[in-house]
Short mmCIF file of C-alpha atoms and ligand atoms in Angstrom, two decimals:
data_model
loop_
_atom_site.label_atom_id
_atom_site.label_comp_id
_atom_site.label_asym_id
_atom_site.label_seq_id
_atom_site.Cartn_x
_atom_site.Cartn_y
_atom_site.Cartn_z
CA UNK A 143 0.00 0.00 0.00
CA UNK A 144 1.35 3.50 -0.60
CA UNK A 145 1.49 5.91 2.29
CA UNK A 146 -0.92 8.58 0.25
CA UNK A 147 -3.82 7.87 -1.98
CA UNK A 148 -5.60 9.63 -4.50
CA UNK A 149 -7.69 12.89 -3.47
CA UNK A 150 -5.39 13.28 -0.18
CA UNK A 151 -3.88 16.64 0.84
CA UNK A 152 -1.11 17.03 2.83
CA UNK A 153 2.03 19.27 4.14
CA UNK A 154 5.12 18.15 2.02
CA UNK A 155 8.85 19.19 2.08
CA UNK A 156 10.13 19.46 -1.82
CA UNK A 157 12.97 17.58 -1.70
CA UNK A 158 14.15 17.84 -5.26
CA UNK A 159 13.40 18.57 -8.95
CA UNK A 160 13.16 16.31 -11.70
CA UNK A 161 15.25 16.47 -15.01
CA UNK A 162 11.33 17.88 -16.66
CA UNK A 163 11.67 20.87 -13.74
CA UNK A 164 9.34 19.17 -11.22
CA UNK A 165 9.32 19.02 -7.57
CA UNK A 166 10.08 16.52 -5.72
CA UNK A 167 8.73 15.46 -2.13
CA UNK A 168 8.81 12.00 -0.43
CA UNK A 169 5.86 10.52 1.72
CA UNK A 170 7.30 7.70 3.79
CA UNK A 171 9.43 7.18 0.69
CA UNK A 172 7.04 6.80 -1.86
CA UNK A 173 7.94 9.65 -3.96
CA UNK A 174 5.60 12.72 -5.26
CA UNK A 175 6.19 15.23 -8.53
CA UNK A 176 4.22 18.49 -8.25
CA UNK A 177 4.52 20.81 -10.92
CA UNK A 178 5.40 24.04 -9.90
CA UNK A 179 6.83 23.29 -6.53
CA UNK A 180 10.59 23.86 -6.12
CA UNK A 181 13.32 22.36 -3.44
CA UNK A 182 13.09 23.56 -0.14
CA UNK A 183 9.54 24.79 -0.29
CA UNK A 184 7.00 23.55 2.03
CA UNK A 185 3.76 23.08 0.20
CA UNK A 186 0.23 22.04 0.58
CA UNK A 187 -0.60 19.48 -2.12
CA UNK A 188 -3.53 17.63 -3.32
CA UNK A 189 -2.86 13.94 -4.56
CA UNK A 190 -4.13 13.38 -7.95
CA UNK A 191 -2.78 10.01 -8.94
CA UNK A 192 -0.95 7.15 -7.72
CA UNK A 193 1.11 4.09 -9.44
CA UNK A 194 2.86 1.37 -7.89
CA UNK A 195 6.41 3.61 -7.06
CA UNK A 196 5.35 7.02 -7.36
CA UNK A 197 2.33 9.51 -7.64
CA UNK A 198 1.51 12.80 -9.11
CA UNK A 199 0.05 15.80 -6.78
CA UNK A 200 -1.26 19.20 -7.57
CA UNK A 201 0.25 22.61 -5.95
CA UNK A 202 -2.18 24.30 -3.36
CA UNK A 203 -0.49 26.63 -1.46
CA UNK A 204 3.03 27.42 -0.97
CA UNK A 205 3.97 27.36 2.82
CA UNK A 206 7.31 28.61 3.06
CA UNK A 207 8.93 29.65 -0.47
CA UNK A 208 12.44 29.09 -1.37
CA UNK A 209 14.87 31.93 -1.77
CA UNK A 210 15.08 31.54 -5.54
CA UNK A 211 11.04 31.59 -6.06
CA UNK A 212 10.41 34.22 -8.81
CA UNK A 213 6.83 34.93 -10.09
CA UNK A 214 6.17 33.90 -13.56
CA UNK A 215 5.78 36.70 -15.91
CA UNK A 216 4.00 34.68 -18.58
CA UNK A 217 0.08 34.68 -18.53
CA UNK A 218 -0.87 31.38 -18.96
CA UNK A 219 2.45 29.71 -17.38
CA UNK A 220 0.59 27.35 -15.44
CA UNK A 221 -1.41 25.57 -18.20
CA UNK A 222 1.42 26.39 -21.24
CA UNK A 223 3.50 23.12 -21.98
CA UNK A 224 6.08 25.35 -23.22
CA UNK A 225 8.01 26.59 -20.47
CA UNK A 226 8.17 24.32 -17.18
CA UNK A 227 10.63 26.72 -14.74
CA UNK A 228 9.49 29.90 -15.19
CA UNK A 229 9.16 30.29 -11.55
CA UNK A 230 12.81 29.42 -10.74
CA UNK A 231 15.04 32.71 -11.23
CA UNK A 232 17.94 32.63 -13.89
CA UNK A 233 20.30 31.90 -11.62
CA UNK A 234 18.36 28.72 -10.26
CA UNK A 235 17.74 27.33 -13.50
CA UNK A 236 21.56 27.24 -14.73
CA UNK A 237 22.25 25.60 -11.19
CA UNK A 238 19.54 23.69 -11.93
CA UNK A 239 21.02 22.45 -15.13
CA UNK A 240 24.19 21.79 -14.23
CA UNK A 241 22.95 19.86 -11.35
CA UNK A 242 21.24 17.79 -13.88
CA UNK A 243 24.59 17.04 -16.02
CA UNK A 244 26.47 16.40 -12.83
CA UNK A 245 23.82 14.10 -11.46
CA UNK A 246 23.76 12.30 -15.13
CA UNK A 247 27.24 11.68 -15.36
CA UNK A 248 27.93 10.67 -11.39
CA UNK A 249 25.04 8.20 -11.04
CA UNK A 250 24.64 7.31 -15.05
CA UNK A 251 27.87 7.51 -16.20
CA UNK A 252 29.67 6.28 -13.23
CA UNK A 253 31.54 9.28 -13.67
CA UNK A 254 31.66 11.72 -10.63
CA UNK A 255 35.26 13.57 -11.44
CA UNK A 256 34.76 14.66 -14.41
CA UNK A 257 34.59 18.44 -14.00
CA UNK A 258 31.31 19.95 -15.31
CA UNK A 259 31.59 23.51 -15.58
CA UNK A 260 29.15 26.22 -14.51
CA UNK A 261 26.33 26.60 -17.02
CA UNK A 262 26.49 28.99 -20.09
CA UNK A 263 23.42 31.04 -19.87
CA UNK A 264 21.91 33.96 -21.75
CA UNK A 265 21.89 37.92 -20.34
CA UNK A 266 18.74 38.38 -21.42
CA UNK A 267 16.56 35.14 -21.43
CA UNK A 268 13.49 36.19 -23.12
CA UNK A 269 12.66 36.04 -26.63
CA UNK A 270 15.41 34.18 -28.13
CA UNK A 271 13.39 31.77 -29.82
CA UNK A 272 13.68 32.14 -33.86
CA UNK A 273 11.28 30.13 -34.81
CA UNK A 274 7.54 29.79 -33.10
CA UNK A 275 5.30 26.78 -34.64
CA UNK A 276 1.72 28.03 -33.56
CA UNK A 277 -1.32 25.98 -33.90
CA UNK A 278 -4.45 28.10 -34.08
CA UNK A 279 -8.43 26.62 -33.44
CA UNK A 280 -11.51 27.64 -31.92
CA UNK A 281 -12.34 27.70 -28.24
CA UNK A 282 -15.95 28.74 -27.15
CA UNK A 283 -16.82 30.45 -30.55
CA UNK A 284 -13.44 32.75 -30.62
CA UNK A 285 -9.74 31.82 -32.54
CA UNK A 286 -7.16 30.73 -30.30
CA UNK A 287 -3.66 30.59 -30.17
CA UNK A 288 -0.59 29.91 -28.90
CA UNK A 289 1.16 27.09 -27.61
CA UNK A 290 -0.15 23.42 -26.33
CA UNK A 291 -1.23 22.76 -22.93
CA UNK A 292 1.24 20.19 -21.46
CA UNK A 293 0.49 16.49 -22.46
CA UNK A 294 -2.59 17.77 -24.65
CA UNK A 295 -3.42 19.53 -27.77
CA UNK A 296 -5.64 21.86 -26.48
CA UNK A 297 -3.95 25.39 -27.45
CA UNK A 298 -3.07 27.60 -24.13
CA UNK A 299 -4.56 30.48 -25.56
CA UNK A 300 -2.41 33.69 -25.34
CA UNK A 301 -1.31 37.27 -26.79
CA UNK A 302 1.84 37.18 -26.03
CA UNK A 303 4.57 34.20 -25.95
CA UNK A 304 7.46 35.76 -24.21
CA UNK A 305 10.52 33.28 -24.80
CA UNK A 306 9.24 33.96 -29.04
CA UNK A 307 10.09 36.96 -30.93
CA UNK A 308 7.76 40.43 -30.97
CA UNK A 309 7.51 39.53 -34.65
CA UNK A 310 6.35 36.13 -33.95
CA UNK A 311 3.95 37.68 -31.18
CA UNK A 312 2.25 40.52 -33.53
CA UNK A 313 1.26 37.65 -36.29
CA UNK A 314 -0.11 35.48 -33.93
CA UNK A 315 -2.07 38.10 -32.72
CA UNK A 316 -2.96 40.39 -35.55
CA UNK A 317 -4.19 36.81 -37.13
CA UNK A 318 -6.04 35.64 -34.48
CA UNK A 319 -8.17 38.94 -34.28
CA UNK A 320 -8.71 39.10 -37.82
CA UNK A 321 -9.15 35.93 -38.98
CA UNK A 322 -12.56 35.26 -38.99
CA UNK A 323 -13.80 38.42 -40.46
CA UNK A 324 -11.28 37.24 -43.52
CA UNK A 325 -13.58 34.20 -43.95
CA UNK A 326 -10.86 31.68 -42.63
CA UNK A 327 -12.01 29.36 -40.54
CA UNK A 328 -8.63 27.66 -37.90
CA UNK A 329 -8.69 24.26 -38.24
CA UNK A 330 -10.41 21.54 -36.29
CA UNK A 331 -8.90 18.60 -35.26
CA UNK A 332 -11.41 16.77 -34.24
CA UNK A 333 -13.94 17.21 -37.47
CA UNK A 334 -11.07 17.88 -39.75
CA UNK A 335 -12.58 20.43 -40.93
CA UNK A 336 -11.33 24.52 -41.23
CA UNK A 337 -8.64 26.13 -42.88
CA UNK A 338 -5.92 27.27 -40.74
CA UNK A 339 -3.78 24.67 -39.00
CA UNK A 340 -0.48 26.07 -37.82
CA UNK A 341 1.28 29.44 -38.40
CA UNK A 342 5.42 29.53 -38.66
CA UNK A 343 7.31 32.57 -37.86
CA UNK A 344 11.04 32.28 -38.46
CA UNK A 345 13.36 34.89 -37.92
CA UNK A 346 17.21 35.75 -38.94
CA UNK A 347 18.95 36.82 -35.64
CA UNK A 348 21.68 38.62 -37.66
CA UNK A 349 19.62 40.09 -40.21
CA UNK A 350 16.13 40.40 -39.06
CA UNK A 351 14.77 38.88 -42.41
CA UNK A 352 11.26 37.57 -41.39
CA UNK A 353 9.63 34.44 -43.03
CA UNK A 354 6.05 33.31 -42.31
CA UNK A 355 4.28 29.77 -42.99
CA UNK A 356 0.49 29.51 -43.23
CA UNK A 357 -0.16 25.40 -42.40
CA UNK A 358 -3.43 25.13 -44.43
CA UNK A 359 -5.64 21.71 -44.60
CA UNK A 360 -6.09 22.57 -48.44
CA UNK A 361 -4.48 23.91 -51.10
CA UNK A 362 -7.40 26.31 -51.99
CA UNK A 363 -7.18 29.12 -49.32
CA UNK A 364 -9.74 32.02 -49.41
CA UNK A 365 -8.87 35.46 -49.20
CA UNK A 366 -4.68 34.38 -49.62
CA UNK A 367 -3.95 38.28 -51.29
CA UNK A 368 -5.58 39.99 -47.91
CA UNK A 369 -3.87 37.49 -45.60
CA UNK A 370 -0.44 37.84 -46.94
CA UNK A 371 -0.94 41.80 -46.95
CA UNK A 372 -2.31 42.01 -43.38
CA UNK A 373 1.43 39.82 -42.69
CA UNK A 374 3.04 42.81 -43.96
CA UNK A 375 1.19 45.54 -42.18
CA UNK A 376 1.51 43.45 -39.09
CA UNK A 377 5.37 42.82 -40.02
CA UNK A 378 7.25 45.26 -42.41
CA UNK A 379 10.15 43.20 -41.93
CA UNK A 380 8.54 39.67 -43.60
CA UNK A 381 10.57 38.75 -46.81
CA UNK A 382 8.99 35.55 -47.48
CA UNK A 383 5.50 34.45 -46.95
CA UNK A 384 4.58 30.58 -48.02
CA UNK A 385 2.04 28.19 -47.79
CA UNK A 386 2.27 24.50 -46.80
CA UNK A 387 -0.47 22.57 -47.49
CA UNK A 388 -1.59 19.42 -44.78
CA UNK A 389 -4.13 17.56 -45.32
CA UNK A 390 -3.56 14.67 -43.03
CA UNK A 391 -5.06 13.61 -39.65
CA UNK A 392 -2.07 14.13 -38.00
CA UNK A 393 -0.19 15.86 -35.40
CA UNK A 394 3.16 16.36 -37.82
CA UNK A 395 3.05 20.18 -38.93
CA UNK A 396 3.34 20.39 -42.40
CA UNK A 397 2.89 18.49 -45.33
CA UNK A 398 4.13 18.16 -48.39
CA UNK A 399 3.60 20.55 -50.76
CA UNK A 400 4.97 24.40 -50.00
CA UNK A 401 4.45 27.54 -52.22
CA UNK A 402 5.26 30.42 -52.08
CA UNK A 403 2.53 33.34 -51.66
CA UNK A 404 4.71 36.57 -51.40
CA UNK A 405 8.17 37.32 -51.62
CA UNK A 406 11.26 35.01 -51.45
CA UNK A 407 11.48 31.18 -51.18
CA UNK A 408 13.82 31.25 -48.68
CA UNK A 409 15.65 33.51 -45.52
CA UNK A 410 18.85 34.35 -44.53
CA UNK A 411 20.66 34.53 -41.01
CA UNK A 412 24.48 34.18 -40.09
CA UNK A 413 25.93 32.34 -36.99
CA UNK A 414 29.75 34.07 -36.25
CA UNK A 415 30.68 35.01 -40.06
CA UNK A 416 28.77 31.60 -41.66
CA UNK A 417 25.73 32.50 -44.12
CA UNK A 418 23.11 29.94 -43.91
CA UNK A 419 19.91 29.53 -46.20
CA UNK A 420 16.54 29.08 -44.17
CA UNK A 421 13.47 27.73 -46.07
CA UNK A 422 10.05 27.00 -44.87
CA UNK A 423 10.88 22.99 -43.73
CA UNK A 424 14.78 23.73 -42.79
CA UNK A 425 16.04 22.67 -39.39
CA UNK A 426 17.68 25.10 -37.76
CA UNK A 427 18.38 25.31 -34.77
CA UNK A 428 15.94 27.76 -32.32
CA UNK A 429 18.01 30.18 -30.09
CA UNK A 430 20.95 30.95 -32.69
CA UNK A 431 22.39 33.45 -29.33
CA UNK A 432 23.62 30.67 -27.92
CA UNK A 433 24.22 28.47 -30.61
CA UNK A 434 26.98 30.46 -31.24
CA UNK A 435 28.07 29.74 -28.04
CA UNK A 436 27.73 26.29 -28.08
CA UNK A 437 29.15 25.88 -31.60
CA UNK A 438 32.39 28.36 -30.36
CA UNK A 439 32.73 25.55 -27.56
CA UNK A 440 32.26 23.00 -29.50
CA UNK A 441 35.25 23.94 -31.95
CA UNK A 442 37.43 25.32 -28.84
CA UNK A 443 37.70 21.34 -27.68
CA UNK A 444 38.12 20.21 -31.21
CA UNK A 445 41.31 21.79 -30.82
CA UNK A 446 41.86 22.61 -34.86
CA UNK A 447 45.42 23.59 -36.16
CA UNK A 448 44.52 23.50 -39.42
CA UNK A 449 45.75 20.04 -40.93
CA UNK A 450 42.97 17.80 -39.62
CA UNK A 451 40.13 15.76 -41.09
CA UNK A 452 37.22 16.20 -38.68
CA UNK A 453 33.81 14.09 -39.35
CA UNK A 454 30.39 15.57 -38.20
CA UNK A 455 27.74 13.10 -37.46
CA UNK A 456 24.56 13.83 -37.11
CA UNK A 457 25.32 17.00 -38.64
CA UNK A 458 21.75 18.59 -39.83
CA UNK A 459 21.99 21.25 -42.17
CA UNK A 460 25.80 21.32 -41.69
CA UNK A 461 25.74 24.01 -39.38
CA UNK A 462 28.68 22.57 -37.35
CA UNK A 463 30.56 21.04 -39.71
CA UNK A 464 30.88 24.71 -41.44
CA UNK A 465 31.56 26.32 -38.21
CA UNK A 466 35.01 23.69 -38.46
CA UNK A 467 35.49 24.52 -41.22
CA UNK A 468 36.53 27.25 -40.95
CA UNK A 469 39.49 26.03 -39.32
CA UNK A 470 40.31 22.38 -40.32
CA UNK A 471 41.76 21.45 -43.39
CA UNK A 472 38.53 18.93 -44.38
CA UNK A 473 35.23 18.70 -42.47
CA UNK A 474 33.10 15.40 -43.59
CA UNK A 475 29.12 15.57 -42.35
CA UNK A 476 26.85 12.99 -42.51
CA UNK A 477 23.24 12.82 -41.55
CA UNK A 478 20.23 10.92 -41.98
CA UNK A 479 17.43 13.09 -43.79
CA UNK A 480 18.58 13.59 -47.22
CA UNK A 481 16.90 17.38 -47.86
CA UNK A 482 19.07 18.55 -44.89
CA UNK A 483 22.32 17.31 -46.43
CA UNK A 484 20.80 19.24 -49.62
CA UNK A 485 20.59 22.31 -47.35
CA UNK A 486 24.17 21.37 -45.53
CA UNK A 487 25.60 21.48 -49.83
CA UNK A 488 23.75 24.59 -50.32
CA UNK A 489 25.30 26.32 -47.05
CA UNK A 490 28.81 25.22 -47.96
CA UNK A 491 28.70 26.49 -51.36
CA UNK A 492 26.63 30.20 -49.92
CA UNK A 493 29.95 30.27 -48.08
CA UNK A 494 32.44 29.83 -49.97
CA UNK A 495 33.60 26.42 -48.69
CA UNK A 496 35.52 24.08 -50.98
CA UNK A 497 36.99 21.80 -48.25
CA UNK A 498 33.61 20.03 -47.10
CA UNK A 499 31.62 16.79 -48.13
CA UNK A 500 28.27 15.82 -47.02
CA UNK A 501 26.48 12.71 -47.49
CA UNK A 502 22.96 11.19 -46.85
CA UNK A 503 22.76 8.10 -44.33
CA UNK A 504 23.00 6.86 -41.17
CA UNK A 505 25.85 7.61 -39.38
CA UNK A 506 26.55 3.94 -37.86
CA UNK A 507 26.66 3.11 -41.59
CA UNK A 508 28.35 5.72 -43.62
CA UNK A 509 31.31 6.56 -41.15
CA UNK A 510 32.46 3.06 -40.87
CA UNK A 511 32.29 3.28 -44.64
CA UNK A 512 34.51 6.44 -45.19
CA UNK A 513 36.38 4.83 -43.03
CA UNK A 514 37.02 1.50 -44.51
CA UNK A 515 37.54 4.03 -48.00
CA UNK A 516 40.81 5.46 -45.90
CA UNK A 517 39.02 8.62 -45.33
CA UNK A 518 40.16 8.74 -41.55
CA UNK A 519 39.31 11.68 -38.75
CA UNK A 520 41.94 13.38 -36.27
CA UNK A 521 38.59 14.93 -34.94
CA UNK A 522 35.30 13.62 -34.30
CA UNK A 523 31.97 15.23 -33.51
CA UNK A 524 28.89 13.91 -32.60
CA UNK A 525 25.63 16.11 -32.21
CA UNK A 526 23.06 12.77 -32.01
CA UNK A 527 19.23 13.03 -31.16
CA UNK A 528 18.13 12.86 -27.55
CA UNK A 529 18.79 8.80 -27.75
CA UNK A 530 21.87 9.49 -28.47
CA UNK A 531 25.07 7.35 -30.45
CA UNK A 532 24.00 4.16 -32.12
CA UNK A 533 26.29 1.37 -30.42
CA UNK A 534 27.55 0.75 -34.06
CA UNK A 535 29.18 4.29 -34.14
CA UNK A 536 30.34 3.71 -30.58
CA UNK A 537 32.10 0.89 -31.55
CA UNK A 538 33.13 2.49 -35.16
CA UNK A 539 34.69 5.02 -32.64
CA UNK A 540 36.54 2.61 -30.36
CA UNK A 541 37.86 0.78 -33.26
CA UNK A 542 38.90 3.76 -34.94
CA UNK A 543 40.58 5.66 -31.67
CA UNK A 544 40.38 9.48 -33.36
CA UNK A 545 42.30 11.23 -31.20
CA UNK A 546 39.41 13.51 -29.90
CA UNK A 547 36.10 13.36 -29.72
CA UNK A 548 33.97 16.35 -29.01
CA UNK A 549 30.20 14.80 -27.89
CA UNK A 550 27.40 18.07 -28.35
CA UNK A 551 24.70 16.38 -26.51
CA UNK A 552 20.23 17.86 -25.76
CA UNK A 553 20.15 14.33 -23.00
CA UNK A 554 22.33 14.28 -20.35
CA UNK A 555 21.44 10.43 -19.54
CA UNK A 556 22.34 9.46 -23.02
CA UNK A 557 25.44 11.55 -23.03
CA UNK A 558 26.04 9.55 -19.62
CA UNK A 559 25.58 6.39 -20.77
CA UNK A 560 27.74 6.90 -24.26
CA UNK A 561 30.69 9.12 -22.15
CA UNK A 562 30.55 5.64 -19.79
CA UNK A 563 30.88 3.34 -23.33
CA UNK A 564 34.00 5.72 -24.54
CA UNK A 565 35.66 5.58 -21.44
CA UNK A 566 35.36 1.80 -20.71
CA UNK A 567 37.04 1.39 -24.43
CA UNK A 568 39.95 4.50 -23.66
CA UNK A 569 38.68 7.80 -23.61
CA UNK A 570 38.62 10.27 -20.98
CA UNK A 571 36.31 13.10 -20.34
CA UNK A 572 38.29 16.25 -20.23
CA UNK A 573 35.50 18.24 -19.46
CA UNK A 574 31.69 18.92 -19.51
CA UNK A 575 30.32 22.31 -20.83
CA UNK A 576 26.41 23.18 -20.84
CA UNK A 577 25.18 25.85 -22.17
CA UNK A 578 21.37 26.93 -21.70
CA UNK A 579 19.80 26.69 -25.04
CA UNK A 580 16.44 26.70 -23.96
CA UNK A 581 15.66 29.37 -20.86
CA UNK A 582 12.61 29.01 -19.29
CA UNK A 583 12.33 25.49 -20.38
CA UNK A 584 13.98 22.07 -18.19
CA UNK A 585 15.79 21.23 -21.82
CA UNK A 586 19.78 20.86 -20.84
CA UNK A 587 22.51 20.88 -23.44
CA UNK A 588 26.05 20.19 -22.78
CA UNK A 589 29.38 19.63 -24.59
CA UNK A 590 31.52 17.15 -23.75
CA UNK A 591 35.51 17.54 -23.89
CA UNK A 592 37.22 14.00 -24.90
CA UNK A 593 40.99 12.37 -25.32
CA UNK A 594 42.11 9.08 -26.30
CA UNK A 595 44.77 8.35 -23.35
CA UNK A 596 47.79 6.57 -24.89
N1 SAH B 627 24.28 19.15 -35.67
C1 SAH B 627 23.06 19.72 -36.16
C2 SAH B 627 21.81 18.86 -35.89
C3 SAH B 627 21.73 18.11 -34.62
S1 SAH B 627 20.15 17.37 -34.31
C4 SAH B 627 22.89 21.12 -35.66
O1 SAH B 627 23.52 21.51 -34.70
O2 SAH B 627 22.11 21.86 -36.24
C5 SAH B 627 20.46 15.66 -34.61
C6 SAH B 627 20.41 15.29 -36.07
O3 SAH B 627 20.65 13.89 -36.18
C7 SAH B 627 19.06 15.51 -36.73
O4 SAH B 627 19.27 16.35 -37.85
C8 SAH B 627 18.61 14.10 -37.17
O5 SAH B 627 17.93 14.10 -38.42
C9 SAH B 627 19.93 13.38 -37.28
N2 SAH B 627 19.92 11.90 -37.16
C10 SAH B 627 19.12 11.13 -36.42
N3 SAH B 627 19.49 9.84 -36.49
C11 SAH B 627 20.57 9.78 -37.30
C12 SAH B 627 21.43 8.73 -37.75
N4 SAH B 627 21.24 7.49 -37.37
N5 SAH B 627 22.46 9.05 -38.56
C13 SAH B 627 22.66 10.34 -38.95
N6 SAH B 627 21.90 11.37 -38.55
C14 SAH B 627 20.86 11.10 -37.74
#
């Protein structure tokens, strides 16, 4: 039996907070997550499930605050499944994350030396997104929009997302209050029926071009000359407006087939002194601010004199792998969705760059490959999903001893478990780096620093 049940309420102590940025208190034990709650706090709680090992409780009533307690400054905050420590100042949430590396690495990893450094974090933590996906509907006969609820897709309804850009924020609203007298209907997902799905603002840190991405069910959108001129009013600064027609009962955003409405095909926005090419389906990554950082880090522990091979796996749109080059004599990327290595081509040749190769694949399966070919790296960098290194490429790695390896990980428990695989077959960890990619939000990144020992 578990010391609470469902529809108690009790006086907890937080104890903790999770990796997702929830507290932590223990009954007898048996432990509790309350959303909202932060270590230290003393809180009045309302039990609203319980499993066999843990339960889930709702806030009440803080008791007794902690010291680091700030109040949220977005609207809906509580209900958003955006942001999850809002109400944990700056300073808490970079101890927070590196708490969360160190804890990976020490009890994961088996690793509890390795120095992890304090947390790279932004001076002003608001609005760096660059790219805001919004899904618009109807709630109680009005247009709403914003951002999810968490675990749902009902949309928090809001005016104002304040980790987006103003841009981003003045579409999504100037839209929302006009859409209806336009004739456009936002899109239902439970009839299937309506126009407007989801609304993409992307924005160029470095040169403020502005591209926007009407998600429509079908190709035949009413009133397509007024929308894209009300975009313009609403944003001077747009250069490229585009539709992308989905027509599937699904939660994927778009669809396949994009066209252009107004403008150009494509934006443009620079990380350090490399160009790169944005279109409307282009991954890129969100806070470019710190990308930069991470990215500068990144090629710091790479180490580059300028006579090595390096390889970047899982390299996206190349965005690394042209941020080494810059420095190495060849940089080889590879990475799995083939219209990203199209974009990672397109980049190198923007730039300039005639000492780069791409390819299409899997990286357990190409780098082997290359190097079985005699195409060997002095330098390799991994940048994998949040599940992390295939074992292949693990083993590719162990087999192949490159002298460094420089590990750009978004999952400190696969980053753990991989650093733990490395080490076991030679490597040591010189040293951990996070950097806060995503304020506001429990998402950690970190770079990790590593030697072959002889
Ligand atoms: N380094 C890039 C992207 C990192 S995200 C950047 O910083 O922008 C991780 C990338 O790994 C994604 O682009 C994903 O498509 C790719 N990926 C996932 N599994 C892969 C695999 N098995 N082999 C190669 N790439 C893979």
């Amino acid at each position: 039996m578990h010391p609470v049940r469902k529809n108690d309420q009790l006086t907890v102590r937080i104890e903790d907070l999770t990796h997702e940025g929830a507290g932590v208190a223990k009954v007898e034990g048996y432990p509790l997550f309350i959303q909202g709650a932060l270590p230290g706090e003393e809180a009045e709680v309302h039990v609203v499930k319980t499993l066999k090992s843990y339960g889930f409780a709702k806030l009440l009533e803080i008791k007794q605050a902690s010291p680091d307690r700030v109040t949220a400054p977005c609207p809906v905050f509580d209900i958003c499944g955006g942001c999850q420590i809002q109400h944990l100042s700056y300073e808490g949430q970079l101890a927070f994350k590196k708490k969360v590396v160190s804890d990976a690495l020490a009890r994961l990893g088996k690793l509890p030396d390795v120095p992890v450094l304090p947390v790279k974090g932004m001076e002003n933590p608001w609005r760096y997104r660059n790219k805001s996906q919004i899904p618009f509907g109807m709630q109680d006969g009005e247009v709403a929009a914003g951002f999810y609820r968490t675990r749902s897709h009902v949309i928090a309804d809001t005016d104002t997302c304040i980790i987006q850009s103003e841009e981003a924020d003045r579409i999504m609203r100037g839209l929302k209050h006009r859409l209806l007298s336009m004739g456009i209907e936002p899109y239902d997902e439970k009839t299937h029926t309506g126009q407007l799905r989801h609304v993409v603002v992307r924005k160029g840190r470095a040169t403020g071009e502005v591209m926007v991405v009407l998600v429509t069910r079908k190709k035949n959108l009413p009133q397509k000359e007024r929308i894209s001129q009300l975009i313009r009013e609403l944003v001077p600064a747009v250069k490229s407006i585009v539709q992308n027609v989905n027509n599937e009962k699904t939660n994927v955003i778009f669809g396949k087939e994009t066209l252009t409405l107004w403008g150009t095909d494509a934006i443009e926005d620079r990380i350090g002194d490399v160009r790169f090419e944005i279109s409307a389906r282009s991954f890129y990554q969100v806070n470019p601010d710190q990308t930069e950082v991470l990215y500068r880090q990144a090629l710091e522990y790479a180490q580059l004199k300028g006579d090595e091979t390096v390889i970047d796996a899982y390299c996206g749109i190349g965005t690394i792998s042209l941020f080494l080059a810059q420095q190495a004599k060849a940089v080889m990327g590879v990475e799995i969705v083939p219209q990203a290595i199209e974009d990672a081509k397109r980049n190198a040749q923007l730039n300039g760059f005639t000492n780069t190769l791409f390819e299409a694949g899997p990286a357990e399966e190409v780098i082997p490959r290359w190097y079985k070919e005699g195409r060997k790296a002095d330098v390799l960098v991994v940048d994998p999903p949040r599940k992390g290194c295939d074992s292949h490429l693990l083993n590719t790695i162990l087999e192949q001893r490159p002298e460094r390896v420089v590990y750009v990980s978004c999952s400190p428990a696969t980053l753990a478990r991989d650093l733990r695989i490395l080490e076991d077959g030679g490597y040591r960890t010189k040293e951990v780096q996070p950097v806060d990619m995503f304020p506001q939000t429990a998402h950690v990144e970190a770079v990790a620093w590593l030697q072959l020992e002889e």
